[in-house]
XYZ file of C-alpha atoms in Angstrom:
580
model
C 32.951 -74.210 -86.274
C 33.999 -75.018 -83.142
C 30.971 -74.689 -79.899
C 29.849 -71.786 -81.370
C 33.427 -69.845 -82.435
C 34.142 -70.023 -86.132
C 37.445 -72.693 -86.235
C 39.553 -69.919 -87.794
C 39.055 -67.680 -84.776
C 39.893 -70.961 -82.384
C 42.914 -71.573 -83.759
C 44.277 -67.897 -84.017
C 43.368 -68.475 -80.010
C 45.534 -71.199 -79.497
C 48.292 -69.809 -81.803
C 48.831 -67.212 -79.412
C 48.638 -68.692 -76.431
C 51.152 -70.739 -75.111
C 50.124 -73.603 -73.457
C 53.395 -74.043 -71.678
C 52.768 -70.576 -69.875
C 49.627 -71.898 -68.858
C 49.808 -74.912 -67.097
C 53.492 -73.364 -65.427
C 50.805 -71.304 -63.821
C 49.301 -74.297 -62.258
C 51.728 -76.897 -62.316
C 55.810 -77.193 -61.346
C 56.817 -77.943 -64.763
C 60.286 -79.509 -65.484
C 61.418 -80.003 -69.337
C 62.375 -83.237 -70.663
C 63.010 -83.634 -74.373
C 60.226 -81.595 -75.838
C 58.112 -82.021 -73.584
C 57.017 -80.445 -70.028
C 56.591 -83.077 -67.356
C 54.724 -82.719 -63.545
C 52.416 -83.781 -61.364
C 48.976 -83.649 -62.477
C 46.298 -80.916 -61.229
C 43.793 -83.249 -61.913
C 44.524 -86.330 -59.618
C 46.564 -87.007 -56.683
C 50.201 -88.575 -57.786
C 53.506 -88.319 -56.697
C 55.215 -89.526 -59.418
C 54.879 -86.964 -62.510
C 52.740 -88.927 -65.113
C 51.529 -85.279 -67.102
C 53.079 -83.855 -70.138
C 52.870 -80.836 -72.183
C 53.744 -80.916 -75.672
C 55.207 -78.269 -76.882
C 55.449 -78.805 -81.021
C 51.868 -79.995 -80.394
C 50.710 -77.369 -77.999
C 48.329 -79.802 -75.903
C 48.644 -81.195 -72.303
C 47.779 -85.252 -71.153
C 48.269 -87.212 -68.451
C 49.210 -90.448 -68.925
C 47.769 -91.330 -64.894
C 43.791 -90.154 -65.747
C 43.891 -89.294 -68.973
C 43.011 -86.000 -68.914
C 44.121 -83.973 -71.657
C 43.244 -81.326 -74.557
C 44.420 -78.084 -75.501
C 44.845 -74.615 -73.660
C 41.594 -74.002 -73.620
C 40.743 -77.528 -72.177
C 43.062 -76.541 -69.862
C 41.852 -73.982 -68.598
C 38.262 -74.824 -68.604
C 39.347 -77.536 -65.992
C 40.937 -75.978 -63.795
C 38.874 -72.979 -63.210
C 35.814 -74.854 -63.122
C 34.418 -72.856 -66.646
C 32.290 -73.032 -69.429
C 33.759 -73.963 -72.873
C 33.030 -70.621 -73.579
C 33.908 -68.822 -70.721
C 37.266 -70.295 -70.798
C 38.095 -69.056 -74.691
C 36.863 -65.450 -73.662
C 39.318 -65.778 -70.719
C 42.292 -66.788 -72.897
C 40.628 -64.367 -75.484
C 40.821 -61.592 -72.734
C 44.571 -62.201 -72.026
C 45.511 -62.591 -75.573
C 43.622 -59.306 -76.210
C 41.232 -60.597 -78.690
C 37.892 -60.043 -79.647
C 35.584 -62.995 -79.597
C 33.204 -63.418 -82.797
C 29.990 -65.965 -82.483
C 28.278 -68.039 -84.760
C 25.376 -70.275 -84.358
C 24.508 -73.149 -85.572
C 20.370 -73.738 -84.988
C 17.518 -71.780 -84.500
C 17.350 -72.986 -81.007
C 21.094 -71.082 -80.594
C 20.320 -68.435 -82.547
C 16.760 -67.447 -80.362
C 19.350 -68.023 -77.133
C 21.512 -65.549 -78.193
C 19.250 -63.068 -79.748
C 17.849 -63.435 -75.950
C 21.217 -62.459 -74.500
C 21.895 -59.530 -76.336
C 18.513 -58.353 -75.624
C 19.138 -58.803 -71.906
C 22.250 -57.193 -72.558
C 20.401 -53.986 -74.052
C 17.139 -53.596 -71.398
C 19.587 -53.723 -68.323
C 22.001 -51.174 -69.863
C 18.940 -49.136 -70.669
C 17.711 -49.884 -67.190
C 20.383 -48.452 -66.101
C 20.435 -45.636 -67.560
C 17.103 -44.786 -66.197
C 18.191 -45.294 -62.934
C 21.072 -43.192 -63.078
C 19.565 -40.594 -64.679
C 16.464 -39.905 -62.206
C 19.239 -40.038 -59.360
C 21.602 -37.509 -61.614
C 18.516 -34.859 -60.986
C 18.560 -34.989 -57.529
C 15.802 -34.062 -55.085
C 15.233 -37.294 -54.237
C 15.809 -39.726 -51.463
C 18.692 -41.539 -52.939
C 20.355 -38.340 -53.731
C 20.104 -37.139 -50.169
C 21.191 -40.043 -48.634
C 24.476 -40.827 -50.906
C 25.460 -36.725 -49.464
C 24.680 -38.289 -46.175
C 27.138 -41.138 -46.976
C 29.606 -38.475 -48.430
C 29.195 -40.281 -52.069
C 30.667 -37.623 -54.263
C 28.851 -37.764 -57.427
C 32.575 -38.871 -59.069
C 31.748 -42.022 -57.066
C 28.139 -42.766 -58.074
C 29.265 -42.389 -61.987
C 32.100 -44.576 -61.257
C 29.711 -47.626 -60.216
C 26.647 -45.776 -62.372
C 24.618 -45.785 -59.404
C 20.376 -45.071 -59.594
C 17.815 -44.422 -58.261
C 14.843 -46.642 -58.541
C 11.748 -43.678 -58.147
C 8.775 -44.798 -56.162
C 5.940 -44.463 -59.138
C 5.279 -48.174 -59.687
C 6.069 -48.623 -62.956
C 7.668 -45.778 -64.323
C 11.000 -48.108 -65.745
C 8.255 -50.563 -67.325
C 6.388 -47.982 -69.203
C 10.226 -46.245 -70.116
C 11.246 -49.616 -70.876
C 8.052 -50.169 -73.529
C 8.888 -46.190 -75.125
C 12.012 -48.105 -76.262
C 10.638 -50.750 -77.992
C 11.316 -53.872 -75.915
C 8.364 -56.116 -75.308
C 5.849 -56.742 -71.802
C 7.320 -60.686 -72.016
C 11.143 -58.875 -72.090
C 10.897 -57.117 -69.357
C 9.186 -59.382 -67.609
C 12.114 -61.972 -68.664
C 14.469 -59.522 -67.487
C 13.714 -59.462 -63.570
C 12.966 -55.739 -63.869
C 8.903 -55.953 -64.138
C 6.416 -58.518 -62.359
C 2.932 -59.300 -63.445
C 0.160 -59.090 -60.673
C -2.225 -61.747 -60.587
C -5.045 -59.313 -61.730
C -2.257 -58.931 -64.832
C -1.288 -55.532 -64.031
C 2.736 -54.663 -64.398
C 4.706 -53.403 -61.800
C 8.613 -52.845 -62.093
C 10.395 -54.918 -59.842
C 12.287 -51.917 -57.748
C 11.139 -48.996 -56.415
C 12.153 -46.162 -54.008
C 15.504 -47.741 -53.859
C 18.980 -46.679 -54.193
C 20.604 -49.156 -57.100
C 23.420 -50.561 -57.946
C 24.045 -52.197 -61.225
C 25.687 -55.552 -61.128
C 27.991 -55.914 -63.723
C 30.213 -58.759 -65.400
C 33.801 -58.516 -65.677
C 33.404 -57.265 -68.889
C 31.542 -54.067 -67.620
C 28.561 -54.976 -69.250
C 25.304 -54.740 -66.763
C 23.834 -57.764 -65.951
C 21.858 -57.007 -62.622
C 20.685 -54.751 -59.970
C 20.937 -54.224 -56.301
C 18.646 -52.161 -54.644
C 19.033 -50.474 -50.917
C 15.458 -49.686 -49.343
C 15.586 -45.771 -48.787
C 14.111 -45.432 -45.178
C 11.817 -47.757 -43.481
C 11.608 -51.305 -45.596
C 12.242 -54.599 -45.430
C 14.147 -56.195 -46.990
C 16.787 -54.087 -46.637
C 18.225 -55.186 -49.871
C 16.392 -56.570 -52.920
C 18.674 -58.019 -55.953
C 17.689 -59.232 -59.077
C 16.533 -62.960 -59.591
C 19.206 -65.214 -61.437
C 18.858 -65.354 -65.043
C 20.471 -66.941 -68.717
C 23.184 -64.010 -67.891
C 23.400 -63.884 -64.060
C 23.657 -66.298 -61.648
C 24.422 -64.745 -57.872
C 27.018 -67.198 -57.113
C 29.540 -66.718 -59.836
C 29.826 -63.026 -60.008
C 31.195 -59.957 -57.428
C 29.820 -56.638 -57.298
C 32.760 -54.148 -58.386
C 35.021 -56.322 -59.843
C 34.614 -54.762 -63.731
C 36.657 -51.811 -61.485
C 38.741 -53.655 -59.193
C 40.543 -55.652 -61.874
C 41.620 -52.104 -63.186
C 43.315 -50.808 -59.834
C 46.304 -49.665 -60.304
C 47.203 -49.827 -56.630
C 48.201 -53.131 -56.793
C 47.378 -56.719 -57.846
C 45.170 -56.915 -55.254
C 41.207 -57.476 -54.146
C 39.892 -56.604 -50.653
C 36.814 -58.448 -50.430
C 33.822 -56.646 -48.312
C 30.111 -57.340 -47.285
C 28.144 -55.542 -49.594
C 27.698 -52.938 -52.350
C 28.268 -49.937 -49.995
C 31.005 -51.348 -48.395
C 32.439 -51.627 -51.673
C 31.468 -48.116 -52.964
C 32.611 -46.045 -49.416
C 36.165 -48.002 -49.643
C 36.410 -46.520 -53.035
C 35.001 -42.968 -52.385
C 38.590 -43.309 -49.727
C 40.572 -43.560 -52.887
C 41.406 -47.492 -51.782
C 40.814 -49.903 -54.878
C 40.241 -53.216 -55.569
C 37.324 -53.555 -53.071
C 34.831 -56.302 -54.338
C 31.535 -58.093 -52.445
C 29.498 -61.270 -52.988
C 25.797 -60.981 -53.898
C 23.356 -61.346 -51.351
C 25.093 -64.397 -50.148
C 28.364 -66.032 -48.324
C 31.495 -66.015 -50.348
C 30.967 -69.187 -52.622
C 33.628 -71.649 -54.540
C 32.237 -70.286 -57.914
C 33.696 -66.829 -56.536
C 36.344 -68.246 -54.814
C 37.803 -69.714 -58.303
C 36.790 -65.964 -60.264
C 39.026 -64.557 -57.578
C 41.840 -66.752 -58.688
C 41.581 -65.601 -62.137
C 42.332 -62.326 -61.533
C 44.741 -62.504 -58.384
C 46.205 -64.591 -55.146
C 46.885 -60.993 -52.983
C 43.351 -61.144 -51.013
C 42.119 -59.215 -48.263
C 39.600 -60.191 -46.054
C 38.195 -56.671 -44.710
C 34.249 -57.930 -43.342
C 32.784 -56.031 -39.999
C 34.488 -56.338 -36.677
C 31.156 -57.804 -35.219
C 30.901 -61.286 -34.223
C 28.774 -61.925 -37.019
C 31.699 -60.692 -39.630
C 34.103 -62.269 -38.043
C 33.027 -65.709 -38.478
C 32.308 -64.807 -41.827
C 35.600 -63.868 -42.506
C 37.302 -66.992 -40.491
C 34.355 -69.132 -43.210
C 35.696 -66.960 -46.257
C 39.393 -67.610 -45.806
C 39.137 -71.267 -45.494
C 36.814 -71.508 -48.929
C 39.864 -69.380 -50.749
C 42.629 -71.573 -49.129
C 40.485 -74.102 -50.346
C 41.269 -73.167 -53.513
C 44.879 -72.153 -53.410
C 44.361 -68.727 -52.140
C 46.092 -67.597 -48.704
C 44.067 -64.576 -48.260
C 44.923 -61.886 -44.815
C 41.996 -60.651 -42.311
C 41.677 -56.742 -41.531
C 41.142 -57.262 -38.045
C 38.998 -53.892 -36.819
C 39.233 -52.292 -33.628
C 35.919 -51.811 -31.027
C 34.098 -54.009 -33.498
C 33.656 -51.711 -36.158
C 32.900 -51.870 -40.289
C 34.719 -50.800 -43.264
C 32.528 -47.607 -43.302
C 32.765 -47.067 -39.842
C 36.707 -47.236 -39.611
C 37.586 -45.353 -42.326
C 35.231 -42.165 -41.608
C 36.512 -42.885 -37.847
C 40.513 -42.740 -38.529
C 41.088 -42.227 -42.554
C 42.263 -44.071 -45.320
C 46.441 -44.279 -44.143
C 45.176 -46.006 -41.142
C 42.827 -48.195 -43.151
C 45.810 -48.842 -45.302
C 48.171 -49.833 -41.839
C 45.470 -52.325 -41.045
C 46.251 -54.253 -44.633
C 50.317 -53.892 -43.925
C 49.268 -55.470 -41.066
C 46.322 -58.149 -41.871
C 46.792 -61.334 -39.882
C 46.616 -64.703 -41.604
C 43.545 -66.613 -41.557
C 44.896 -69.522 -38.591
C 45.878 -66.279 -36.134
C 42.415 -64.747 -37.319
C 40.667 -67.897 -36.307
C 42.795 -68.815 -32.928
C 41.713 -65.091 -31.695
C 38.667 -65.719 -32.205
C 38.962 -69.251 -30.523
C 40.294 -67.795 -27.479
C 37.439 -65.949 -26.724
C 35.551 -68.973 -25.667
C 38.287 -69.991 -23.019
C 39.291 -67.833 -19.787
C 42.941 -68.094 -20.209
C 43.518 -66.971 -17.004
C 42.852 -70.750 -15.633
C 45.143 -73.910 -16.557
C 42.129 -75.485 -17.501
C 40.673 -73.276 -19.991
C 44.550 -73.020 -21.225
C 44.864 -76.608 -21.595
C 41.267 -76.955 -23.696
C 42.140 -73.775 -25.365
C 45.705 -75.490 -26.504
C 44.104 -78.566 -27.726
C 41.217 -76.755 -29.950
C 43.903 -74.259 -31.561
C 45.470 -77.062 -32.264
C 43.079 -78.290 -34.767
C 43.511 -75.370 -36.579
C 47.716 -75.793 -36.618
C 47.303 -79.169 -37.490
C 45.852 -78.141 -40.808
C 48.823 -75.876 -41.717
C 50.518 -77.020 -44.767
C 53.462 -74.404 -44.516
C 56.019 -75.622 -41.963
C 57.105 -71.763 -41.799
C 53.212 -70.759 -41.060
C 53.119 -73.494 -38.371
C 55.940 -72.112 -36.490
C 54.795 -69.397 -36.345
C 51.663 -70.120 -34.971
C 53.275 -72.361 -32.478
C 55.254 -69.501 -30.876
C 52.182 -67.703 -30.999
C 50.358 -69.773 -28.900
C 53.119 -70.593 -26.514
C 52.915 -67.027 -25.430
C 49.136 -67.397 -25.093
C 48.987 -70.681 -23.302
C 52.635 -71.261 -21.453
C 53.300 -74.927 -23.292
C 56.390 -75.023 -25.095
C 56.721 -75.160 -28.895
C 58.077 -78.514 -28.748
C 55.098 -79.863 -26.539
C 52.332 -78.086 -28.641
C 54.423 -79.156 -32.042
C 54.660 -82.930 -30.592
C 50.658 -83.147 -30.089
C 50.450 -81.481 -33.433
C 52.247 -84.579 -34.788
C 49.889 -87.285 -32.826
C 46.399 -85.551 -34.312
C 48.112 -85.219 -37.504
C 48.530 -89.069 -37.477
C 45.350 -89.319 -36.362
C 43.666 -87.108 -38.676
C 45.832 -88.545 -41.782
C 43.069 -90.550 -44.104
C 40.961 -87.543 -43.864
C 43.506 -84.919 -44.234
C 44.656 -87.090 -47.494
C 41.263 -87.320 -48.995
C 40.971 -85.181 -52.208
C 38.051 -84.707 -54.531
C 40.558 -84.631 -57.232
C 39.532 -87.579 -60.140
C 40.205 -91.138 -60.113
C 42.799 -92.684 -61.740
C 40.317 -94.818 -64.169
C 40.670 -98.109 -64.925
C 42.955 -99.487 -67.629
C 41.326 -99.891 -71.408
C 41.097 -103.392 -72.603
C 43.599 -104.384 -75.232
C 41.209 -103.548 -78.423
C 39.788 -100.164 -76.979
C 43.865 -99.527 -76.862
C 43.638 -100.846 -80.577
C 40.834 -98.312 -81.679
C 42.838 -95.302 -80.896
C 45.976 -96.659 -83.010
C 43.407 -97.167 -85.603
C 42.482 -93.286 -85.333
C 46.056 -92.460 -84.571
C 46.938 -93.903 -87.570
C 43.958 -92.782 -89.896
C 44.885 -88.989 -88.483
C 48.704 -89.265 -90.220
C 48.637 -90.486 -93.228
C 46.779 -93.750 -93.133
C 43.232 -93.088 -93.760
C 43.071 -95.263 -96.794
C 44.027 -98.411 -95.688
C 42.293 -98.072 -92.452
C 39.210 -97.243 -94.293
C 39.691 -100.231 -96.324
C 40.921 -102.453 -93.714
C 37.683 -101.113 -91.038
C 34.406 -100.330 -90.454
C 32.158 -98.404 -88.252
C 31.093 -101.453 -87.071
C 34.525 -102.906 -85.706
C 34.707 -99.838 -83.401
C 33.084 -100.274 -79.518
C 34.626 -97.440 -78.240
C 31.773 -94.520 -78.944
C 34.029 -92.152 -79.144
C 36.253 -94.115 -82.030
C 33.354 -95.001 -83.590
C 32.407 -91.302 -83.949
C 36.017 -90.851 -84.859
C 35.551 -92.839 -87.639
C 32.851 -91.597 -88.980
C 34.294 -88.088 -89.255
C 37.229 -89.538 -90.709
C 35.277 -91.511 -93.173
C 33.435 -88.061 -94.090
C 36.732 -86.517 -94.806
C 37.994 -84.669 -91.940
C 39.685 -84.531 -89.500
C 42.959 -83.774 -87.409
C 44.223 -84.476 -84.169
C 44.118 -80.824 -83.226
C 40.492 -81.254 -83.937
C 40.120 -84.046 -81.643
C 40.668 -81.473 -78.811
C 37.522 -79.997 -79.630
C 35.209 -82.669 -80.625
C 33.231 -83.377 -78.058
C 31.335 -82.219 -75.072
C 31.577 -85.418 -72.724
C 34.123 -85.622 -70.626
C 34.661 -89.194 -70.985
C 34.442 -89.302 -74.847
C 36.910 -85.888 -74.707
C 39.384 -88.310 -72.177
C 38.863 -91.144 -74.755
C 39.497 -88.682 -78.092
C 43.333 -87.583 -75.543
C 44.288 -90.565 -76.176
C 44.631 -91.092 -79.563
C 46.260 -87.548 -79.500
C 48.983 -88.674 -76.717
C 50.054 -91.641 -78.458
C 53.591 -91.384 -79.677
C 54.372 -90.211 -82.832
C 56.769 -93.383 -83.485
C 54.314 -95.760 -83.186
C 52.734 -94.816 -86.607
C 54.367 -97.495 -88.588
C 53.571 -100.453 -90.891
C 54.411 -102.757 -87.635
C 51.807 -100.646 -85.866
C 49.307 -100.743 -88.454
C 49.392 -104.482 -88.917
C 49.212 -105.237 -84.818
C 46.184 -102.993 -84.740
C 44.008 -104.020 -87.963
C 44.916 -107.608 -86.372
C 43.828 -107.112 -82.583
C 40.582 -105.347 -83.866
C 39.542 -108.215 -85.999
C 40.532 -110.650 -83.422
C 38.414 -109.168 -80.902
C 35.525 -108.775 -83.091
C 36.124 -112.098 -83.999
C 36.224 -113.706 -80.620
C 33.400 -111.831 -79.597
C 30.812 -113.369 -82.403
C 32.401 -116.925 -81.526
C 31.317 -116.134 -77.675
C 27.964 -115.235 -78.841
C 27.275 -118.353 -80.926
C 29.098 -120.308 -78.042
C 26.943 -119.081 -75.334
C 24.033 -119.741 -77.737
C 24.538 -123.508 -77.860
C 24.443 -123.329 -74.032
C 20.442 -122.942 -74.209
C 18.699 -125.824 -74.444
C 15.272 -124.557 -75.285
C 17.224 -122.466 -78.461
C 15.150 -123.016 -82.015
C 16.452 -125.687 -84.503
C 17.210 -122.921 -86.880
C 19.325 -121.014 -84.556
C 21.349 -123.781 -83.581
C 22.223 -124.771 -86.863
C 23.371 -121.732 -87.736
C 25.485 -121.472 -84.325
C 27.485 -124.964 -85.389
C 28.110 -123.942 -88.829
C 29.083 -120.357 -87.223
C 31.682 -121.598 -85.108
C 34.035 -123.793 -86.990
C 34.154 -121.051 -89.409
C 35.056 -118.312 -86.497
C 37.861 -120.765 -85.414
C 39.348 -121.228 -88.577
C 39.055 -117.034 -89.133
C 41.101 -116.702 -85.587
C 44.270 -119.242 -86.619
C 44.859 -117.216 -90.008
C 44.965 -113.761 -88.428
């Protein structure tokens, strides 16, 4: 078993996936030998010090030792869970993922899940349903909206009725429990104990997963109400920063390989009712990283299409630089008279809507447009301050061509030449350089002493073809390393291989530590090898007990018994450390 997959299932993962396809995703790979060298994602270098092996299928880097297999991988670099990262790779390879557990703790946990799973899809069939009859507020006010019906199955829109606990008492009829639904977000006990669902006289929209299955609501108040939109508390299944309403439909648009990220749920569901896909909209909150990395799984082709207010506009200048952050260059509907999504397409149509993507500006022409707005151009001085704040935002260009064109763009808008404005760009960009070179990319960590070095031979070496000499040659006690020692004693049980090593362990540091062994070359499994390494681990053991019994002697007030044993201790350690 491997964190809750069986092992079988695992490696039918990794069998077809190729790792090289990857990280080529990722990282500028350039083949040498059998192996795929480049920079590493995972630190700042300049020389390439990360490999992927192809015969072996797993990825190190010789700089930070990070390494594993595609899954590793993957997990990394889109900031996921060990799990979420095999149903991703699962997803692609278009397989179905089993799971196992292991304890009763795991098993409760998941039984919990599916449950959760099974009261919001029921939920939401409720919902649907009492909107499907009509005669109601929510079904009045999506014809007011000109939702077509088509459109509310599409995103299995509801309608939460205004009874007080009609959903709890359906909810019960089905057989799941007071504490479930409670659990669930959907009910809320009083403190007189009475139950109450959680929405009411609200028009909902399911949240769901990228998977399609629900795992939330949103609900719109239906007339007066505050507040004006009422979501679902996080839970083991949701959590409001790592998910985007519509996206289960988005990643299906056949438009294009494209999202066009929007305010909120209605914004979302009125640019689809326009026959314009891939529309998508954070929960309740800004844009955040976790979303800003979900994006990237899917696509780099983002739109930024918020409202033409003041409001949305800064929004959208604060959304672009999170994606760029993370390797995204997304382009900014920019909206006439200060208008919304809604608003524009019910005032001009979906073609026109469409012309405002051809022609989306990129986020520093966005944000310079919006600068200039502070500054009356039509004076040298607010030209000259206006020239030196755009500035900032060209000096953080990374694309020469982008700069450029920003440059010309602003000598139309300010009168100073390209070469003047591209000069000062130079001087803050000198300026600016420690900070513009910091990176929250890991450390390079320090060098392993000589016997930690030694440990992983010792594993290396038990892992092809020399587990019984190293098992009669060691013990668990000659091992420092924690994550060697734990080697060994897997080894000594009978397992293990170095593709399981990949897998072993949940620490970061002990899964950098377990790389190693794995990225040691093949060649150096030899009888030379094995000799060097039985010898340095003794050694060090052995100079380590002499500096005890040493450092013993070196205390005066140290019992008769103890000191004895320290002088007939060390002539014996001395002697032990000539013969090896």
């Amino acid at each position: 078993m491997s964190r809750g997959f069986p092992e079988e299932f695992r490696q039918e993962l990794l069998n077809k996936t190729d790792i090289v396809d990857v990280v080529s995703r990722y990282v500028d790979l350039k083949k040498k030998g059998g192996k795929y060298w480049g920079c590493c994602p995972f630190h700042n270098e300049k020389t390439a010090s990360f490999n992927v092996d192809v015969n072996k299928q797993f990825f190190y880097c010789f700089g930070c030792s990070k390494g594993g297999d595609a899954i590793t991988f993957v997990k990394e670099m889109e900031h996921l869970s060990y799990v979420e990262a095999v149903e991703y790779l699962a997803d692609k390879a278009g397989l179905t993922v089993p799971r196992i557990s292991n304890s009763k703790f795991e098993e409760e946990k998941e039984k919990q899940r599916k449950r959760h799973y099974e009261i919001c899809k029921a939920a939401a069939g409720f919902y649907y349903s009492m909107l499907a009859k009509g005669n109601n507020k929510a079904a009045d006010y999506c014809t007011k909206r000109g939702i077509s019906f088509g459109i509310v199955k599409r995103f299995g829109m509801g309608y939460a009725p205004p009874g007080g606990d009609l959903l709890f008492k359906y909810l019960l009829s089905l057989g799941f429990t007071k504490e479930e639904t409670i659990r669930s977000g959907l009910a809320k006990e009083n403190s007189s104990g009475g139950i109450r669902d959680f929405f009411f006289d609200r028009l909902m929209f399911p949240i769901m997963d990228v998977y399609g299955n629900v795992i939330a609501f949103g609900g719109r108040v239906l007339g007066e109400g505050i507040p004006k939109y009422l979501n679902s508390s996080d839970s083991p299944l949701y959590n409001k920063k790592r998910h985007l309403y519509g996206l289960n439909i988005a990643k299906k648009n056949k438009q294009a390989d494209r999202l066009l990220l929007v305010e909120g749920y209605m914004d979302v569901v009125t640019v689809s009712s326009f026959g314009i896909g891939g529309a998508v909209a954070s929960l309740g909150t800004s844009l955040t990283k976790e979303q800003c990395i979900l994006i990237k799984r899917f696509t780099r082709d983002v739109y930024i299409a918020y409202d033409g207010d003041g409001a949305g506009r800064k929004a959208a200048v604060r959304a672009s630089k999170m994606l760029m952050e993370e390797g995204i260059m997304p382009r900014i509907l920019v909206f006439e008279e200060g208008l919304d999504p809604d608003e524009y397409l019910k005032k001009y149509g979906a073609d026109k809507f469409e012309g405002l993507m051809d022609n989306a500006e990129l986020p520093f022409k966005f944000e310079i447009d919006k600068l200039s707005e502070n500054y009356d151009l039509t004076k040298e001085a607010g030209r000259r301050d206006f020239a030196s704040a755009a500035l900032e935002v060209a000096a953080n260009i990374k694309s020469e061509l982008d700069k450029e064109d920003i440059l010309k763009y602003l000598e139309v808008k300010t009168g100073y030449s390209v070469e003047t404005l591209s000069r000062q760009t130079v001087k803050m960009h000198k300026m600016e350089k420690n900070s513009h070179n910091s990176t929250q990319m890991t450390e390079v960590p320090n060098k392993d002493s000589f016997k930690t070095k030694a440990e992983a031979l010792a594993i290396k070496l038990a892992l092809n073809g020399w587990r019984e000499r190293i098992l009669l040659e060691l013990a668990e006690d000659d091992f420092d390393e924690p994550a060697y020692k734990e080697c060994f004693k897997e080894i000594k049980d009978g397992m293990i291989s170095e593709h399981d090593l990949m897998s072993m362990f949940d620490s970061e540091s002990m899964q950098r530590m377990a790389m190693k062994v794995v990225a040691i070359p093949d060649e150096e499994v030899c009888d030379t090898s094995f000799k060097g390494c039985i010898d340095a681990i003794k050694n060090e053991k052995l100079k380590k007990e002499l500096d005890y019994y040493e450092s013993l002697l070196k205390n005066k007030e140290l019992e008769k018994e103890k000191r004895i044993e320290a002088l007939e201790k060390i002539p014996q350690l001395q002697k032990r450390l000539k013969q090896i």
